């Protein structure tokens, strides 16, 4: 797996540079199965505010759909208000439908790690709380192994000076977020958070990952 783009982009998307890393992995549990059509697969990532991660992956080639939602908690049918309390255990996350013949899961991992800080526990920038944690939810043994190997690769390359806190967990029930959260950046690009946080991230995405974009 390649990390060339990640090497350059890590200095922009995190405040860290190099030393000890390790991955945090949950014991294996059978993920909730998703029946997909041929040449379609699912990836589920939590990396801070889902407005940001959704905007990033909507630009990636081979990605056919990105939806924002909640995963990893104990409350059924949570609302944004529920998860914002930090008591339900859910993370803000995105679920990506992609064509694996056009882009590999490992490429999605590269972009995921390159566009958020995997070393800040329950936080991305000014967004603080367990709902903003860094977590990969795998849908197969292959995805689990790829995620763990990628984190081990980051450890070997010593790109950060803090421990990677990204969890690798079995995918549980994914709940769609409210309609106003979907495609948020494209529908609200003049909003302050979009201009100050998401837009600069997209500029760097386009600079360092242009060969992987639509």
Coordinates of C-alpha atoms in Angstrom, one line a residue:
X1 CA 0.0 0.0 0.0
X2 CA 1.3 3.4 -0.9
X3 CA 1.5 6.4 1.5
X4 CA 3.3 8.9 -0.7
X5 CA 0.4 11.3 -0.8
X6 CA -0.2 10.8 2.9
X7 CA 3.4 11.7 3.7
X8 CA 3.0 15.1 2.3
X9 CA -0.6 15.7 3.4
X10 CA -0.2 14.7 7.0
X11 CA 1.5 17.9 7.7
X12 CA -1.6 19.8 6.6
X13 CA -4.3 17.6 8.2
X14 CA -2.8 17.1 11.6
X15 CA -0.6 18.9 14.1
X16 CA 1.9 16.0 14.4
X17 CA 5.0 14.8 12.7
X18 CA 6.8 11.7 13.9
X19 CA 7.3 9.1 16.6
X20 CA 5.4 6.3 18.3
X21 CA 2.2 5.0 16.8
X22 CA 0.0 2.1 17.4
X23 CA -3.5 0.9 16.3
X24 CA -6.4 0.2 18.6
X25 CA -8.4 -2.8 17.4
X26 CA -11.6 -4.3 18.7
X27 CA -11.9 -8.1 19.1
X28 CA -13.4 -9.6 16.0
X29 CA -17.2 -9.6 15.8
X30 CA -19.2 -10.6 12.7
X31 CA -20.2 -7.3 11.0
X32 CA -23.7 -6.7 9.9
X33 CA -23.9 -8.0 6.3
X34 CA -24.9 -5.7 3.4
X35 CA -26.1 -7.1 0.2
X36 CA -24.6 -5.2 -2.7
X37 CA -24.8 -5.4 -6.5
X38 CA -21.9 -6.5 -8.5
X39 CA -19.0 -4.0 -8.6
X40 CA -20.3 -2.2 -5.6
X41 CA -18.9 -2.2 -2.1
X42 CA -19.4 -0.4 1.2
X43 CA -16.8 1.4 3.4
X44 CA -17.8 3.1 6.7
X45 CA -15.5 5.7 8.3
X46 CA -15.8 8.1 11.3
X47 CA -13.3 10.9 11.2
X48 CA -14.8 13.9 13.0
X49 CA -17.7 16.0 11.6
X50 CA -19.4 14.1 8.9
X51 CA -19.9 17.3 6.9
X52 CA -16.2 17.2 6.3
X53 CA -15.7 13.5 5.5
X54 CA -18.7 13.5 3.3
X55 CA -17.4 16.4 1.2
X56 CA -14.0 14.8 0.9
X57 CA -15.2 11.4 -0.4
X58 CA -17.8 12.8 -2.7
X59 CA -14.9 14.0 -4.8
X60 CA -13.1 10.6 -5.0
X61 CA -13.2 8.6 -8.2
X62 CA -15.1 5.3 -8.0
X63 CA -17.3 6.6 -5.2
X64 CA -20.9 6.4 -6.3
X65 CA -22.6 7.6 -3.1
X66 CA -21.8 9.0 0.3
X67 CA -24.3 9.4 3.1
X68 CA -23.9 10.8 6.6
X69 CA -25.2 9.0 9.7
X70 CA -24.5 7.6 13.1
X71 CA -22.9 4.2 14.1
X72 CA -21.3 2.5 17.0
X73 CA -23.7 3.4 19.7
X74 CA -26.3 1.7 21.9
X75 CA -29.4 3.8 21.2
X76 CA -31.8 2.8 18.4
X77 CA -32.8 5.5 15.9
X78 CA -30.7 8.3 17.4
X79 CA -31.2 11.9 16.4
X80 CA -28.5 14.5 16.0
X81 CA -29.5 16.0 19.3
X82 CA -29.2 12.5 20.9
X83 CA -25.7 11.9 19.6
X84 CA -24.5 15.4 20.3
X85 CA -25.1 14.8 24.0
X86 CA -22.2 12.3 23.9
X87 CA -24.3 9.7 25.8
X88 CA -25.4 7.3 23.1
X89 CA -22.0 6.1 22.1
X90 CA -22.5 6.8 18.4
X91 CA -19.9 8.4 16.1
X92 CA -20.7 10.8 13.3
X93 CA -19.8 8.7 10.3
X94 CA -20.1 8.3 6.5
X95 CA -21.1 5.3 4.6
X96 CA -19.5 5.1 1.1
X97 CA -20.8 3.1 -1.8
X98 CA -17.9 2.6 -4.3
X99 CA -16.8 0.5 -7.2
X100 CA -13.8 -1.6 -6.2
X101 CA -12.8 -2.0 -9.9
X102 CA -12.2 1.8 -10.0
X103 CA -10.8 2.4 -6.6
X104 CA -9.4 0.1 -3.9
X105 CA -10.4 0.0 -0.3
X106 CA -6.7 0.8 0.5
X107 CA -7.0 4.0 -1.5
X108 CA -10.0 5.0 0.6
X109 CA -8.0 4.3 3.7
X110 CA -5.1 6.5 2.4
X111 CA -7.5 9.4 1.8
X112 CA -9.3 8.8 5.2
X113 CA -6.0 9.0 7.1
X114 CA -4.7 11.9 5.0
X115 CA -7.7 14.1 5.6
X116 CA -8.2 13.9 9.3
X117 CA -6.0 13.7 12.4
X118 CA -6.0 10.1 13.7
X119 CA -4.0 11.0 16.9
X120 CA -6.5 13.2 18.7
X121 CA -8.8 11.2 21.0
X122 CA -12.5 12.1 20.6
X123 CA -11.6 15.3 18.8
X124 CA -11.1 16.9 15.4
X125 CA -10.0 20.5 15.6
X126 CA -12.6 22.5 17.6
X127 CA -15.1 19.6 17.4
X128 CA -14.8 17.7 20.7
X129 CA -16.7 14.7 22.0
X130 CA -16.9 10.9 21.5
X131 CA -19.1 11.5 18.5
X132 CA -16.1 13.0 16.7
X133 CA -13.8 10.0 17.3
X134 CA -11.6 8.4 14.6
X135 CA -12.9 4.9 13.8
X136 CA -13.0 2.5 10.9
X137 CA -16.0 0.1 10.7
X138 CA -15.2 -2.9 8.7
X139 CA -17.7 -5.0 6.7
X140 CA -15.5 -8.0 6.1
X141 CA -12.4 -9.7 7.3
X142 CA -10.5 -8.3 4.3
X143 CA -11.4 -4.7 5.3
X144 CA -10.4 -5.4 8.9
X145 CA -7.0 -6.7 7.8
X146 CA -6.5 -3.9 5.4
X147 CA -7.2 -1.3 8.0
X148 CA -4.9 -2.8 10.6
X149 CA -2.1 -3.3 8.1
X150 CA -2.4 0.3 6.9
X151 CA -2.1 1.6 10.5
X152 CA 0.9 -0.7 11.0
X153 CA 2.4 0.9 7.9
X154 CA 1.9 4.3 9.3
X155 CA 3.6 3.2 12.4
X156 CA 6.5 1.9 10.5
X157 CA 6.9 5.2 8.6
X158 CA 6.8 7.2 11.8
X159 CA 4.7 10.0 10.4
X160 CA 3.3 11.2 13.7
X161 CA 4.7 12.1 17.1
X162 CA 1.6 10.9 18.9
X163 CA -0.2 7.5 19.1
X164 CA -2.8 6.7 16.5
X165 CA -6.1 6.3 18.4
X166 CA -8.2 5.2 15.4
X167 CA -10.3 2.2 16.4
X168 CA -11.0 -0.7 14.0
X169 CA -14.4 -2.1 14.8
X170 CA -17.0 -4.4 13.3
X171 CA -19.8 -2.5 11.5
X172 CA -23.0 -2.3 13.5
X173 CA -26.3 -0.7 12.5
X174 CA -25.8 2.5 10.5
X175 CA -28.5 5.1 11.0
X176 CA -29.0 7.8 8.4
X177 CA -28.6 11.3 9.7
X178 CA -31.4 13.9 9.1
X179 CA -31.9 15.2 5.6
X180 CA -30.3 18.6 6.3
X181 CA -27.0 16.9 7.0
X182 CA -26.8 15.1 3.6
X183 CA -24.6 16.7 1.0
X184 CA -24.2 19.5 3.5
X185 CA -21.1 21.3 2.0
X186 CA -22.4 21.4 -1.5
X187 CA -25.7 22.9 -0.4
X188 CA -24.2 25.3 2.2
X189 CA -20.8 26.2 0.9
X190 CA -21.1 29.9 2.0
X191 CA -21.8 28.9 5.6
X192 CA -19.0 29.8 8.0
X193 CA -17.9 26.3 9.0
X194 CA -17.9 25.3 5.3
X195 CA -15.7 28.2 4.4
X196 CA -13.3 28.1 7.3
X197 CA -13.0 24.3 7.8
X198 CA -14.2 22.3 4.9
X199 CA -13.1 24.4 1.9
X200 CA -9.4 24.5 3.0
X201 CA -9.5 20.7 3.5
X202 CA -10.9 20.2 0.0
X203 CA -8.2 22.5 -1.5
X204 CA -5.5 20.3 0.0
X205 CA -7.3 17.1 -1.0
X206 CA -7.3 18.4 -4.6
X207 CA -3.6 19.2 -4.4
X208 CA -2.3 16.0 -3.0
X209 CA -4.8 13.4 -4.2
X210 CA -5.7 14.7 -7.6
X211 CA -5.0 11.4 -9.3
X212 CA -7.6 9.8 -7.2
X213 CA -10.4 12.3 -7.7
X214 CA -13.2 12.5 -10.2

